[in-house]
Structure formats: structure tokens, C-alpha cells
CSV table of C-alpha atoms in Angstrom, one decimal:
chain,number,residue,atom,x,y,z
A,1,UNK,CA,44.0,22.8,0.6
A,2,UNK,CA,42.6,19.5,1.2
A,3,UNK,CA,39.0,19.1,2.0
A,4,UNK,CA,38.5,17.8,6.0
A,5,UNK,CA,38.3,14.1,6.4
A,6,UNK,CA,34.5,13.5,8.6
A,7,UNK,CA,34.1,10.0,8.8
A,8,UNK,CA,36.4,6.7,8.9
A,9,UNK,CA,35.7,3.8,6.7
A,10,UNK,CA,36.1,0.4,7.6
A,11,UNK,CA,36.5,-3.2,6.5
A,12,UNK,CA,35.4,-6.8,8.0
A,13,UNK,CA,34.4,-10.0,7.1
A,14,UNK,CA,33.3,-10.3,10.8
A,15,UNK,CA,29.8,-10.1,10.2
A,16,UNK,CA,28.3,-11.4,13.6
A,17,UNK,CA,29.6,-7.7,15.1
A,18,UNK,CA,26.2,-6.1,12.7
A,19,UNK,CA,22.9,-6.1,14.0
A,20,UNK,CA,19.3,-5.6,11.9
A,21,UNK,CA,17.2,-3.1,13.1
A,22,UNK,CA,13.6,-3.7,14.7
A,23,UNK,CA,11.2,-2.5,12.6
A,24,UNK,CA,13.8,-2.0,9.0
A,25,UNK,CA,12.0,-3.6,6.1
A,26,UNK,CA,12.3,-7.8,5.7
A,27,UNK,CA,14.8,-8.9,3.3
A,28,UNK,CA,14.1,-9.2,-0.2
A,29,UNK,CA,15.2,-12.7,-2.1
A,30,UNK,CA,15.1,-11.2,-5.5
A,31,UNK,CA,17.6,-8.1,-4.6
A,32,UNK,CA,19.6,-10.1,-2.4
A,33,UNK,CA,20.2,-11.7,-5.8
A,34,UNK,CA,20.6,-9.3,-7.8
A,35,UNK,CA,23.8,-7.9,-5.5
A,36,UNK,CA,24.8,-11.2,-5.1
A,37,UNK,CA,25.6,-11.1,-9.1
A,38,UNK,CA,26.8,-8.0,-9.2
A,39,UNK,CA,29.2,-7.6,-6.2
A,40,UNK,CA,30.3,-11.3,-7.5
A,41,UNK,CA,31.5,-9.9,-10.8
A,42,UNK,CA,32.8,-6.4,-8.9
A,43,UNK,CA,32.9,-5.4,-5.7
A,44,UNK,CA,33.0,-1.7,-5.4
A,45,UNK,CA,33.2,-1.3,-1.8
A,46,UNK,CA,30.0,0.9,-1.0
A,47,UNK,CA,29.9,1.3,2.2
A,48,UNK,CA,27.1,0.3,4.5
A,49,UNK,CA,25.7,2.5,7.2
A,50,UNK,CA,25.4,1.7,10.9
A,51,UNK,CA,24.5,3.6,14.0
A,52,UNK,CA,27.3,3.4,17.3
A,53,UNK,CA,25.0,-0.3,18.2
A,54,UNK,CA,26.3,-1.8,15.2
A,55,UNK,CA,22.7,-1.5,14.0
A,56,UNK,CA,22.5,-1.6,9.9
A,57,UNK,CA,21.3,1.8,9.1
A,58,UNK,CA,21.5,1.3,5.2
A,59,UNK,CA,22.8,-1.4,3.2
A,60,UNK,CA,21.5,-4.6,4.9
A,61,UNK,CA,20.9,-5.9,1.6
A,62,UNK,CA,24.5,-5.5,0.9
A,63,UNK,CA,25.7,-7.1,3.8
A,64,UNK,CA,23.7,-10.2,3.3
A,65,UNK,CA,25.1,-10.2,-0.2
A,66,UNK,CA,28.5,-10.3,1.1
A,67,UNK,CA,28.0,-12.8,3.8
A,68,UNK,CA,27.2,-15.0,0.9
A,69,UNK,CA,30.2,-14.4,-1.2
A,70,UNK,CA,32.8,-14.6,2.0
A,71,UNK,CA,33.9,-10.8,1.1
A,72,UNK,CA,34.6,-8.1,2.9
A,73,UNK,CA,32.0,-5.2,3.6
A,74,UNK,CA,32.7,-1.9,4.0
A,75,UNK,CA,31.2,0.2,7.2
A,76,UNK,CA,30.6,3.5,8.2
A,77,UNK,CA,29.7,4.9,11.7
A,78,UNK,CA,27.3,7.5,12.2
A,79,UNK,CA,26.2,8.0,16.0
A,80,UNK,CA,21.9,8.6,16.7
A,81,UNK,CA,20.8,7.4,13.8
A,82,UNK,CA,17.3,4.7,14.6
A,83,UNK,CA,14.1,3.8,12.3
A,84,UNK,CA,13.0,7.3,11.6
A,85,UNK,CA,16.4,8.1,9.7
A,86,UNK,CA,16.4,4.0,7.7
A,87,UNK,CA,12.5,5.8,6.6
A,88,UNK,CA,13.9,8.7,5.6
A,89,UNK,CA,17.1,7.5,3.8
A,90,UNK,CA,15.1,4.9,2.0
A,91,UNK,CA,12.1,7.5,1.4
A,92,UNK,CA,14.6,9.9,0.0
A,93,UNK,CA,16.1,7.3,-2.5
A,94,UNK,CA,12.6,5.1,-3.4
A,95,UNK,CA,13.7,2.1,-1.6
A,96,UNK,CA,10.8,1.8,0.6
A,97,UNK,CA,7.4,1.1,-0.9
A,98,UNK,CA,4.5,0.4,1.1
A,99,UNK,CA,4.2,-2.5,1.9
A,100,UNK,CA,7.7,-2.2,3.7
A,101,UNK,CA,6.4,0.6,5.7
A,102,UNK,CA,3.2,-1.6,6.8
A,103,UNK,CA,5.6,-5.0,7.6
A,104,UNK,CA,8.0,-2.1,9.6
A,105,UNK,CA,5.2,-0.6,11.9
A,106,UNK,CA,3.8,-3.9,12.5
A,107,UNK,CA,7.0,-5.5,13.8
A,108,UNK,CA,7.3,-2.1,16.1
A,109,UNK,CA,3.4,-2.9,17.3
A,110,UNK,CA,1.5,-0.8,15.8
A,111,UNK,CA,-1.9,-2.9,15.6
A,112,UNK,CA,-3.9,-0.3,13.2
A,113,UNK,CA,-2.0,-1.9,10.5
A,114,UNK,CA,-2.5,-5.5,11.5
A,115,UNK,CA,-5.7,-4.8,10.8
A,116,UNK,CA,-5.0,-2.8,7.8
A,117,UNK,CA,-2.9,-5.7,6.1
A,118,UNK,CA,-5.9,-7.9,7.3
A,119,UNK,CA,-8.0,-5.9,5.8
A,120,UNK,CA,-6.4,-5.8,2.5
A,121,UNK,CA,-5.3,-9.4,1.9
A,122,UNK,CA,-9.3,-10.3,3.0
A,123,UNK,CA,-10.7,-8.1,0.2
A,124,UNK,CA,-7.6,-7.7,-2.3
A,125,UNK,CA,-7.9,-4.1,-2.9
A,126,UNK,CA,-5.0,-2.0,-3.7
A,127,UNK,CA,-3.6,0.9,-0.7
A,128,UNK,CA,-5.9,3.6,-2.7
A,129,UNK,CA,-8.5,1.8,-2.9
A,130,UNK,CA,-8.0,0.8,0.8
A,131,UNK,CA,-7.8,3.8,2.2
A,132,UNK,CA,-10.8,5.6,0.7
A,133,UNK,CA,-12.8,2.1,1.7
A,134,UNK,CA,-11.2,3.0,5.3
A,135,UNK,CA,-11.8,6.5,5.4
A,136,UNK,CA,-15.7,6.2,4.7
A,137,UNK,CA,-15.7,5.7,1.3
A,138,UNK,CA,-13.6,9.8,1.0
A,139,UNK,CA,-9.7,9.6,-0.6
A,140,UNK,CA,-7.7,11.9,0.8
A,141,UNK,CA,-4.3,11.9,-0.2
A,142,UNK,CA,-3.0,12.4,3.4
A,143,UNK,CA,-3.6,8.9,4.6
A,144,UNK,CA,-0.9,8.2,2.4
A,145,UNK,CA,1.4,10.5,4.1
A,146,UNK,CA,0.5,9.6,7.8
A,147,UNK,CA,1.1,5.5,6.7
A,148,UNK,CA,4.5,6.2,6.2
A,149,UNK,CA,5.1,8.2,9.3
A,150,UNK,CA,3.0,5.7,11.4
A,151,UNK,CA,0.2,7.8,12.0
A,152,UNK,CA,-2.2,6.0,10.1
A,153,UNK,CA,-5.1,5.1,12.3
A,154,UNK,CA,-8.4,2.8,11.7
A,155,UNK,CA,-11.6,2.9,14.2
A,156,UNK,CA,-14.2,0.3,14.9
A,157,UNK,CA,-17.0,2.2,12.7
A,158,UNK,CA,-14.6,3.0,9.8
A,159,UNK,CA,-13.5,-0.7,9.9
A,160,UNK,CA,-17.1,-2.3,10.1
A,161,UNK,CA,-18.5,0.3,7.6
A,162,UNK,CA,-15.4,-0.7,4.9
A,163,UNK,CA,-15.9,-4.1,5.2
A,164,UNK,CA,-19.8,-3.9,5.0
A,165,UNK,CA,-18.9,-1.7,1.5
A,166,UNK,CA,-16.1,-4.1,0.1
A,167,UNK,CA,-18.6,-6.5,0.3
A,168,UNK,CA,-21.5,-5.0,-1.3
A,169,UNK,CA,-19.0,-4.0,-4.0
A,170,UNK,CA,-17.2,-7.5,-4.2
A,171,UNK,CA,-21.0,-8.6,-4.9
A,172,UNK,CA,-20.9,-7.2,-8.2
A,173,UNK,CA,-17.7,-8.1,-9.8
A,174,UNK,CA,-19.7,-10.8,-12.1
A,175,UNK,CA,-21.8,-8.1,-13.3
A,176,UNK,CA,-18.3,-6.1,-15.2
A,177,UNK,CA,-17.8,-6.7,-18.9
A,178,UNK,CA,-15.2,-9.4,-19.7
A,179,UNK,CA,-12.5,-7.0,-20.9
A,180,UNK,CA,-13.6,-4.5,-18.3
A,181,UNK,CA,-13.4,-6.4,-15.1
A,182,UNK,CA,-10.2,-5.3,-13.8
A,183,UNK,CA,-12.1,-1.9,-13.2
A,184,UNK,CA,-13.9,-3.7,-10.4
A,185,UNK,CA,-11.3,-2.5,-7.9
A,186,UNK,CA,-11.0,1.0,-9.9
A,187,UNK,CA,-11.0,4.2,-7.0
A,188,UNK,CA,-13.6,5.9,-8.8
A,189,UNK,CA,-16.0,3.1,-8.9
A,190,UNK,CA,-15.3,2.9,-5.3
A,191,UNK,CA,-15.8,6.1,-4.5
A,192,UNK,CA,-19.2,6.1,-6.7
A,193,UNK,CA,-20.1,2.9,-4.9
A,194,UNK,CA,-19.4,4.4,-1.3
A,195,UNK,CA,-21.8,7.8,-1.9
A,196,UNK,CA,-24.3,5.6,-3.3
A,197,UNK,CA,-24.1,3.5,0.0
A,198,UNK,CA,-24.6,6.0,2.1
A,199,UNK,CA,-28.1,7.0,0.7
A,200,UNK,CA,-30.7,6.0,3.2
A,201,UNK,CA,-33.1,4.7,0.2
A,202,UNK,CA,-30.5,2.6,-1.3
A,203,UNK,CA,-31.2,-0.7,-1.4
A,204,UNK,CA,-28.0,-3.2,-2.2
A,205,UNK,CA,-30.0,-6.1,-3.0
A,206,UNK,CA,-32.3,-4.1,-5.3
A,207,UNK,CA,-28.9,-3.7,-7.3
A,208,UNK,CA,-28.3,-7.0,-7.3
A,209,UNK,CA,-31.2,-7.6,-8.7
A,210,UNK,CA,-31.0,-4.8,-11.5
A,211,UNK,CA,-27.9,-5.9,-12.3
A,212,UNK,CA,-28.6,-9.4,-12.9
A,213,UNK,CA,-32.0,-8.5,-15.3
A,214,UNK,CA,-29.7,-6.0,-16.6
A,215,UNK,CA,-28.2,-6.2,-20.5
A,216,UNK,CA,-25.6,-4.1,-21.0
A,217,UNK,CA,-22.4,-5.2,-18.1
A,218,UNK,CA,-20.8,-2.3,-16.2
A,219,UNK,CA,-17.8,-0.8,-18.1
A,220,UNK,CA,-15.0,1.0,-17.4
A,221,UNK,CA,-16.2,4.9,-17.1
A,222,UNK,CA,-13.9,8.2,-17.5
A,223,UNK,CA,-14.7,10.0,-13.9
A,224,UNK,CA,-16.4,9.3,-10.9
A,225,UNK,CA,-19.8,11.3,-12.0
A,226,UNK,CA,-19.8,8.7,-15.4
A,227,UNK,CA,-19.6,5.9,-12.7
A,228,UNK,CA,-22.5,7.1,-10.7
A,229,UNK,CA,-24.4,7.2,-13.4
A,230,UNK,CA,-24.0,4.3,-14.7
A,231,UNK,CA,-25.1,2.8,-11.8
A,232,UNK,CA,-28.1,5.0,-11.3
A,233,UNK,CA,-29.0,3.7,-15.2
A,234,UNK,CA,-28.9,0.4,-13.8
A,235,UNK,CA,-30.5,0.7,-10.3
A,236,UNK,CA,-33.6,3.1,-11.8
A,237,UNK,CA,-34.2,1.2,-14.8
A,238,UNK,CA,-37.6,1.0,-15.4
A,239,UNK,CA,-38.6,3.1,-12.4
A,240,UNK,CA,-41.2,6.1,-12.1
A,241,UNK,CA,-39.6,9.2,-12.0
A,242,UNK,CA,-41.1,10.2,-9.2
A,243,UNK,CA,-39.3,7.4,-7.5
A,244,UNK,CA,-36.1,8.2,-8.7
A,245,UNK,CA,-32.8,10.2,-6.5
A,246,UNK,CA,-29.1,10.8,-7.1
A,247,UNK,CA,-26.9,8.0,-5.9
A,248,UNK,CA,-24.0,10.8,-5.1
């Protein structure tokens, strides 16, 4: 008995009929070349995905692939499908990293992540890094989760208070050892940084000040306890216990 036959399969070289979707991640150069390669040497036909608008579902890198080589592309149709199911294909098979996510939700107008692609190409830190800045100096692997779904969400304070912190913390990249200085924008330095912050008796500049009559650099440290206590070795050098406190 022969299994049912659920979808038809079909062939063009009429590409004006396909349609990108609002919101599907931009185009990539280096992939499109890739395919453009490959599919020149074989073309094996896979099958792009689009909804009943014509919409590319899955496979727009494909199709751009073919344009270029004048050959045919294979199409299936596959009624309902929008943006949530390209996220979820792509999530399900690694294509989608996060900065597609962010360039997708901003095309759709979703301004929290303007301002969180603003906020990251101002201060250069990684998404970790980013969203524990963002979330008052606290990871928490959730924000993670909710950027991918389009839930991610930034207030005024958490925005003022992570750009007052990256800059405190960018103020003491030229105190890291040489071959340590990549650590700079390490999460647990952050994180160390952030509860450190937050203590009402912590001066910045004092540090600043420490660190620069200081003679041993800051170094990469195994946990975000060694990091705070590094900097407490710095910022309490040379200071009466009795006018000491914990930085976390």
C-alpha cells in the first residue's frame, strides 16, 4: 500500500510570483555564496517553503541562489504559515542566531530593541553581557528566551542605570593585564562590577584612583566572588579596617 501523497511540489523560474516576508531575517552575502557554489555544481531540488501569499516561509536563501544561476526552484505550499512559524522552523534547525531575531523584531516595530541594538553597538558588549547590564546588573537566563519570542522589554531606569554602569566599567579597561584584557567584557566581572555599584558607599572615582596607584593589573578571575574580591583588594588598599565593606 502506498503511503498518501499530502502536498504537491512545484517548479518555476518565475521568480517575481515569491514574496519575502516582513520581519524574516536580512539576507546573508556569505551563504548566498556558499549555495550559489553548490547548487552551481548540483542542484538537488530542495524545495522551498511558502505560505498561500507566495510569502517565502523557508528557503529564501535558496531562492536568491537560483535567481542568480537562471535555474529553476522548487516550491511547496503550506496554507497559515507567518513569522512565528519562519522563528520556529529556523529555531528548530539553528538557522537563526540573535542578531536575526533583533534585525526581525525591529523591522516588525518593536522599539525595545532599537534601543537594545543601540545600546549594544554604543558599548560593544556581547547579548549576555547586555542583558545582565539591562536587567540591573542580575543574568537571568530568561531574557534570552523572551528576545526570541519578542517579549524582551527595556525601561527608562534599567536603560539609564546600564549605561551609567557600562560606563563606569568601560573606565577601567586600561587598568586589565595585557594578556588579560579581553576579560574586560567577561559576565562575571560585570556582574561583580554591578553589586559593587549598587553600594551606597562606593565611590567610582575612588577606584579610579586605586586603580591607577595600583601595581598589580586586574586579571582574569575563576568566579564572580574571585572578581569581587579582587576589586575590593584594590578599592581598600591601604584602608583602616574599620572603613572597610563587602562590594557584593
Amino acid at each position: 500500500m502506498r503511503d498518501p501523497v499530502v502536498a504537491k511540489i512545484y517548479s518555476t523560474t518565475n521568480y517575481a510570483q515569491f514574496k519575502y516576508l516582513h520581519g524574516n531575517r536580512k539576507i546573508n552575502k556569505n551563504h548566498k555564496k556558499r549555495l550559489i557554489i553548490s547548487m552551481g555544481k548540483r542542484n538537488l531540488k530542495v524545495p522551498i517553503i511558502v505560505n498561500e501569499k507566495m510569502q517565502v516561509i523557508d528557503g529564501q536563501h535558496r531562492l536568491e541562489a537560483a535567481k542568480e544561476l537562471k535555474l529553476p526552484i522548487c516550491y511547496q505550499i503550506i496554507k497559515g504559515l507567518d513569522l512565528k512559524d519562519v522563528q520556529l522552523l529556523n529555531t528548530n534547525t539553528s538557522n537563526w542566531n540573535l542578531d536575526d531575531y533583533m534585525d526581525s523584531y525591529i523591522d516588525l516595530g518593536l522599539e525595545d530593541y532599537e534601543v537594545f541594538k543601540t545600546f549594544m553597538k554604543k558599548y560593544g558588549f556581547a547579548y549576555s553581557q547586555n542583558f545582565t547590564l539591562l536587567n540591573n546588573g542580575i543574568y537571568v537566563g530568561q531574557s534570552e528566551a523572551d528576545f526570541k519570542l519578542g517579549k524582551y522589554t527595556i525601561s527608562a531606569n534599567q536603560l539609564a542605570w546600564a549605561g551609567r554602569s557600562a560606563t563606569k566599567i568601560r573606565d577601567m579597561n586600561p587598568f586589565w593585564a595585557k594578556d588579560d584584557g579581553k576579560y574586560a567584557k567577561n559576565r562575571w566581572f560585570i556582574i561583580a562590577c554591578c553589586r559593587a555599584f549598587k553600594k551606597k558607599a562606593y565611590s567610582h572615582s575612588l577606584m579610579l584612583k586605586k586603580l591607577k596607584a595600583s601595581k598589580e593589573p586586574l586579571r582574569q578571575q575563576p568566579s564572580i566572588q574571585n572578581y569581587t574580591r579582587m576589586l575590593e583588594d584594590v578599592y581598600f588598599f591601604r584602608t583602616k579596617e574599620s572603613e572597610r565593606f563587602r562590594l557584593d
